[in-house]
Amino acid sequence: LTIIKVNTIGIIATLGGLAVGLGIALRDTFDCFLCGIMLMMGRVKIGDVVECGNEIRGKVIDIQYRTTLIETDDGAVISVFNTQFFGKDFRNVSSTGDYQRLHLTFKVQKEIDSVQVRKLLTQALIDNVPELAKTPEPKVLFSASDRFHVDMIAQVWVPIFDYYETIAKVKETLFNTLKANGMSNMSVDSRVRI
């Protein structure tokens, strides 16, 4: 190239810049590809129920090199980059078996006998929500109190494939049982801790 008087330093600098730009552009693709290979080695299997943050929950239907296909609880099929399965908000719900633990926080008026309410609600959950795991049994626990309310926690194991329907049934059972026993002043925390 020096014979035909071409500036080799300029060509090398241009090629170096292109290599850096290409490396930056392909970094995410390369990360997804490596994560896809690691997923295929066993972190997630087809049929597992997974959660990625609060936005994505569903059953894995296909694992590809860059993305994984998930069928959500409402029947939609979405494509998720494989890197999301290695973040701090990822959970393989299926790893605990067919059930997932749920802590549902709710408040009742302070004038109630908390021991009686715990027993009443625990039995109502056992009798009225057959979808819950039998072992461990549902529990209703005293959590805290303030001037006006008692905070309680319903601790139950819900089936991973009927998750939302069972949570709704648990909330409805708690509400209806309290209402039927003259304790209708209940508020359920909309955040469900798992």
mmCIF file of C-alpha atoms in Angstrom:
data_model
loop_
_atom_site.group_PDB
_atom_site.id
_atom_site.type_symbol
_atom_site.label_atom_id
_atom_site.label_comp_id
_atom_site.label_asym_id
_atom_site.label_seq_id
_atom_site.Cartn_x
_atom_site.Cartn_y
_atom_site.Cartn_z
ATOM 1 C CA LEU A 1 0.000 0.000 0.000
ATOM 2 C CA THR A 2 2.895 2.339 0.577
ATOM 3 C CA ILE A 3 3.944 1.751 -3.042
ATOM 4 C CA ILE A 4 0.696 3.238 -4.348
ATOM 5 C CA LYS A 5 0.862 5.942 -1.666
ATOM 6 C CA VAL A 6 -2.203 4.962 0.390
ATOM 7 C CA ASN A 7 -2.297 6.227 3.971
ATOM 8 C CA THR A 8 -2.223 2.959 5.977
ATOM 9 C CA ILE A 9 -2.622 4.752 9.301
ATOM 10 C CA GLY A 10 -5.970 6.173 8.158
ATOM 11 C CA ILE A 11 -7.156 2.733 6.982
ATOM 12 C CA ILE A 12 -6.098 1.107 10.253
ATOM 13 C CA ALA A 13 -7.812 3.850 12.277
ATOM 14 C CA THR A 14 -11.004 3.489 10.207
ATOM 15 C CA LEU A 15 -11.002 -0.307 10.534
ATOM 16 C CA GLY A 16 -10.380 0.031 14.285
ATOM 17 C CA GLY A 17 -13.291 2.432 14.628
ATOM 18 C CA LEU A 18 -15.546 0.119 12.640
ATOM 19 C CA ALA A 19 -14.515 -2.839 14.802
ATOM 20 C CA VAL A 20 -15.303 -0.924 18.004
ATOM 21 C CA GLY A 21 -18.662 0.241 16.619
ATOM 22 C CA LEU A 22 -19.533 -3.256 15.453
ATOM 23 C CA GLY A 23 -18.513 -4.710 18.817
ATOM 24 C CA ILE A 24 -20.734 -2.260 20.677
ATOM 25 C CA ALA A 25 -23.630 -2.881 18.298
ATOM 26 C CA LEU A 26 -23.379 -6.670 18.627
ATOM 27 C CA ARG A 27 -22.758 -6.782 22.384
ATOM 28 C CA ASP A 28 -26.443 -7.208 23.316
ATOM 29 C CA THR A 29 -26.924 -9.832 20.610
ATOM 30 C CA PHE A 30 -23.864 -11.719 21.824
ATOM 31 C CA ASP A 31 -25.075 -11.497 25.460
ATOM 32 C CA CYS A 32 -28.510 -12.858 24.464
ATOM 33 C CA PHE A 33 -26.866 -15.644 22.472
ATOM 34 C CA LEU A 34 -24.667 -16.723 25.422
ATOM 35 C CA CYS A 35 -27.619 -16.524 27.816
ATOM 36 C CA GLY A 36 -29.654 -18.638 25.374
ATOM 37 C CA ILE A 37 -26.994 -21.342 25.424
ATOM 38 C CA MET A 38 -26.911 -21.266 29.242
ATOM 39 C CA LEU A 39 -30.730 -21.464 29.374
ATOM 40 C CA MET A 40 -30.698 -24.462 27.079
ATOM 41 C CA MET A 41 -28.280 -26.137 29.488
ATOM 42 C CA GLY A 42 -30.951 -26.291 32.172
ATOM 43 C CA ARG A 43 -31.701 -23.068 34.072
ATOM 44 C CA VAL A 44 -35.161 -23.011 32.474
ATOM 45 C CA LYS A 45 -37.050 -25.787 30.707
ATOM 46 C CA ILE A 46 -39.973 -25.696 28.320
ATOM 47 C CA GLY A 47 -43.115 -25.859 30.468
ATOM 48 C CA ASP A 48 -41.636 -23.943 33.429
ATOM 49 C CA VAL A 49 -43.599 -21.019 34.829
ATOM 50 C CA VAL A 50 -41.335 -17.978 35.150
ATOM 51 C CA GLU A 51 -41.537 -14.384 36.335
ATOM 52 C CA CYS A 52 -39.353 -11.514 35.158
ATOM 53 C CA GLY A 53 -40.071 -8.548 37.364
ATOM 54 C CA ASN A 54 -43.696 -7.542 37.857
ATOM 55 C CA GLU A 55 -44.476 -7.321 34.157
ATOM 56 C CA ILE A 56 -43.910 -10.834 32.815
ATOM 57 C CA ARG A 57 -45.353 -14.077 34.139
ATOM 58 C CA GLY A 58 -46.113 -17.167 32.100
ATOM 59 C CA LYS A 59 -45.160 -20.584 30.829
ATOM 60 C CA VAL A 60 -42.021 -21.088 28.715
ATOM 61 C CA ILE A 61 -43.034 -22.547 25.347
ATOM 62 C CA ASP A 62 -39.768 -22.227 23.398
ATOM 63 C CA ILE A 63 -36.129 -21.356 24.123
ATOM 64 C CA GLN A 64 -34.181 -19.903 21.206
ATOM 65 C CA TYR A 65 -30.634 -18.583 21.000
ATOM 66 C CA ARG A 66 -31.595 -14.900 21.404
ATOM 67 C CA THR A 67 -35.086 -14.970 22.899
ATOM 68 C CA THR A 68 -37.471 -17.173 24.822
ATOM 69 C CA LEU A 69 -41.175 -17.412 24.024
ATOM 70 C CA ILE A 70 -43.536 -17.184 26.991
ATOM 71 C CA GLU A 71 -47.274 -17.753 27.012
ATOM 72 C CA THR A 72 -48.746 -15.381 29.584
ATOM 73 C CA ASP A 73 -51.679 -16.232 31.842
ATOM 74 C CA ASP A 74 -54.034 -14.371 29.497
ATOM 75 C CA GLY A 75 -52.935 -16.472 26.492
ATOM 76 C CA ALA A 76 -50.632 -13.949 24.812
ATOM 77 C CA VAL A 77 -47.298 -15.219 23.482
ATOM 78 C CA ILE A 78 -44.422 -12.819 24.072
ATOM 79 C CA SER A 79 -40.745 -12.899 23.173
ATOM 80 C CA VAL A 80 -38.314 -12.097 25.986
ATOM 81 C CA PHE A 81 -34.588 -11.464 25.548
ATOM 82 C CA ASN A 82 -32.640 -14.262 27.239
ATOM 83 C CA THR A 83 -30.597 -11.789 29.286
ATOM 84 C CA GLN A 84 -33.705 -11.082 31.405
ATOM 85 C CA PHE A 85 -33.488 -14.605 32.821
ATOM 86 C CA PHE A 86 -30.210 -13.727 34.507
ATOM 87 C CA GLY A 87 -31.331 -10.506 36.217
ATOM 88 C CA LYS A 88 -32.172 -10.055 39.874
ATOM 89 C CA ASP A 89 -35.934 -9.974 39.192
ATOM 90 C CA PHE A 90 -36.073 -13.412 37.551
ATOM 91 C CA ARG A 91 -37.803 -16.324 39.296
ATOM 92 C CA ASN A 92 -38.457 -19.839 38.076
ATOM 93 C CA VAL A 93 -41.721 -20.424 39.913
ATOM 94 C CA SER A 94 -41.802 -24.079 38.830
ATOM 95 C CA SER A 95 -38.672 -24.825 40.847
ATOM 96 C CA THR A 96 -40.823 -25.138 43.997
ATOM 97 C CA GLY A 97 -43.182 -27.672 42.417
ATOM 98 C CA ASP A 98 -46.796 -27.073 41.469
ATOM 99 C CA TYR A 99 -47.486 -24.427 44.140
ATOM 100 C CA GLN A 100 -46.173 -20.972 44.952
ATOM 101 C CA ARG A 101 -46.228 -19.357 48.403
ATOM 102 C CA LEU A 102 -48.276 -16.205 48.713
ATOM 103 C CA HIS A 103 -48.407 -13.656 51.535
ATOM 104 C CA LEU A 104 -51.532 -11.523 51.320
ATOM 105 C CA THR A 105 -51.613 -8.599 53.763
ATOM 106 C CA PHE A 106 -54.933 -7.185 54.920
ATOM 107 C CA LYS A 107 -56.324 -4.962 57.676
ATOM 108 C CA VAL A 108 -59.340 -5.409 59.938
ATOM 109 C CA GLN A 109 -60.789 -3.146 62.602
ATOM 110 C CA LYS A 110 -58.944 -3.199 65.914
ATOM 111 C CA GLU A 111 -61.959 -4.164 68.051
ATOM 112 C CA ILE A 112 -61.874 -7.759 66.855
ATOM 113 C CA ASP A 113 -60.510 -10.755 68.753
ATOM 114 C CA SER A 114 -57.455 -11.508 66.607
ATOM 115 C CA VAL A 115 -57.174 -15.136 67.766
ATOM 116 C CA GLN A 116 -60.807 -15.821 66.862
ATOM 117 C CA VAL A 117 -60.426 -14.091 63.471
ATOM 118 C CA ARG A 118 -57.266 -16.069 62.684
ATOM 119 C CA LYS A 119 -59.031 -19.363 63.381
ATOM 120 C CA LEU A 120 -62.186 -18.314 61.511
ATOM 121 C CA LEU A 121 -60.317 -17.171 58.390
ATOM 122 C CA THR A 122 -57.927 -20.138 58.337
ATOM 123 C CA GLN A 123 -60.868 -22.541 58.416
ATOM 124 C CA ALA A 124 -62.708 -20.523 55.753
ATOM 125 C CA LEU A 125 -59.691 -20.764 53.439
ATOM 126 C CA ILE A 126 -59.431 -24.531 53.994
ATOM 127 C CA ASP A 127 -63.164 -25.033 53.387
ATOM 128 C CA ASN A 128 -63.762 -22.603 50.508
ATOM 129 C CA VAL A 129 -60.584 -22.590 48.419
ATOM 130 C CA PRO A 130 -59.875 -26.225 47.514
ATOM 131 C CA GLU A 131 -57.235 -25.128 44.984
ATOM 132 C CA LEU A 132 -54.809 -24.253 47.819
ATOM 133 C CA ALA A 133 -52.127 -26.751 48.812
ATOM 134 C CA LYS A 134 -53.175 -29.011 51.674
ATOM 135 C CA THR A 135 -49.653 -29.107 53.060
ATOM 136 C CA PRO A 136 -48.582 -26.756 54.335
ATOM 137 C CA GLU A 137 -52.058 -25.679 55.380
ATOM 138 C CA PRO A 138 -53.195 -22.087 54.891
ATOM 139 C CA LYS A 139 -52.377 -19.823 57.839
ATOM 140 C CA VAL A 140 -53.672 -16.456 58.936
ATOM 141 C CA LEU A 141 -51.153 -14.635 61.105
ATOM 142 C CA PHE A 142 -51.174 -11.485 63.242
ATOM 143 C CA SER A 143 -48.661 -8.998 61.857
ATOM 144 C CA ALA A 144 -48.992 -5.589 63.562
ATOM 145 C CA SER A 145 -51.483 -3.025 64.788
ATOM 146 C CA ASP A 146 -51.981 0.705 64.895
ATOM 147 C CA ARG A 147 -54.635 2.890 66.544
ATOM 148 C CA PHE A 148 -57.444 1.736 64.288
ATOM 149 C CA HIS A 149 -56.493 -1.521 62.559
ATOM 150 C CA VAL A 150 -54.893 -4.912 62.983
ATOM 151 C CA ASP A 151 -52.615 -6.015 60.150
ATOM 152 C CA MET A 152 -52.907 -9.691 59.313
ATOM 153 C CA ILE A 153 -51.242 -11.938 56.750
ATOM 154 C CA ALA A 154 -52.842 -14.855 54.935
ATOM 155 C CA GLN A 155 -50.041 -17.264 54.066
ATOM 156 C CA VAL A 156 -51.145 -19.797 51.459
ATOM 157 C CA TRP A 157 -49.685 -21.959 48.704
ATOM 158 C CA VAL A 158 -51.439 -21.281 45.389
ATOM 159 C CA PRO A 159 -51.220 -23.418 42.247
ATOM 160 C CA ILE A 160 -48.821 -21.884 39.722
ATOM 161 C CA PHE A 161 -51.100 -22.543 36.753
ATOM 162 C CA ASP A 162 -54.274 -21.025 38.317
ATOM 163 C CA TYR A 163 -52.420 -18.271 40.121
ATOM 164 C CA TYR A 164 -54.586 -15.190 39.514
ATOM 165 C CA GLU A 165 -57.913 -16.994 39.843
ATOM 166 C CA THR A 166 -56.844 -18.519 43.157
ATOM 167 C CA ILE A 167 -55.601 -15.191 44.546
ATOM 168 C CA ALA A 168 -58.966 -13.639 43.665
ATOM 169 C CA LYS A 169 -60.766 -16.527 45.383
ATOM 170 C CA VAL A 170 -58.607 -16.145 48.513
ATOM 171 C CA LYS A 171 -59.375 -12.397 48.704
ATOM 172 C CA GLU A 172 -63.078 -13.036 48.138
ATOM 173 C CA THR A 173 -63.181 -15.731 50.830
ATOM 174 C CA LEU A 174 -61.459 -13.465 53.362
ATOM 175 C CA PHE A 175 -63.820 -10.581 52.586
ATOM 176 C CA ASN A 176 -67.026 -12.666 52.603
ATOM 177 C CA THR A 177 -66.091 -14.484 55.821
ATOM 178 C CA LEU A 178 -65.390 -11.238 57.640
ATOM 179 C CA LYS A 179 -68.576 -9.675 56.268
ATOM 180 C CA ALA A 180 -70.694 -12.682 57.308
ATOM 181 C CA ASN A 181 -69.305 -12.341 60.837
ATOM 182 C CA GLY A 182 -69.955 -8.604 61.150
ATOM 183 C CA MET A 183 -66.382 -7.519 60.458
ATOM 184 C CA SER A 184 -66.735 -6.057 56.977
ATOM 185 C CA ASN A 185 -64.258 -3.207 57.495
ATOM 186 C CA MET A 186 -61.410 -4.931 55.668
ATOM 187 C CA SER A 187 -58.861 -3.596 53.219
ATOM 188 C CA VAL A 188 -56.563 -5.893 51.267
ATOM 189 C CA ASP A 189 -53.099 -4.696 50.344
ATOM 190 C CA SER A 190 -52.919 -4.766 46.555
ATOM 191 C CA ARG A 191 -49.257 -5.764 46.686
ATOM 192 C CA VAL A 192 -48.923 -9.486 47.015
ATOM 193 C CA ARG A 193 -45.612 -10.693 48.435
ATOM 194 C CA ILE A 194 -44.393 -13.992 47.126
#
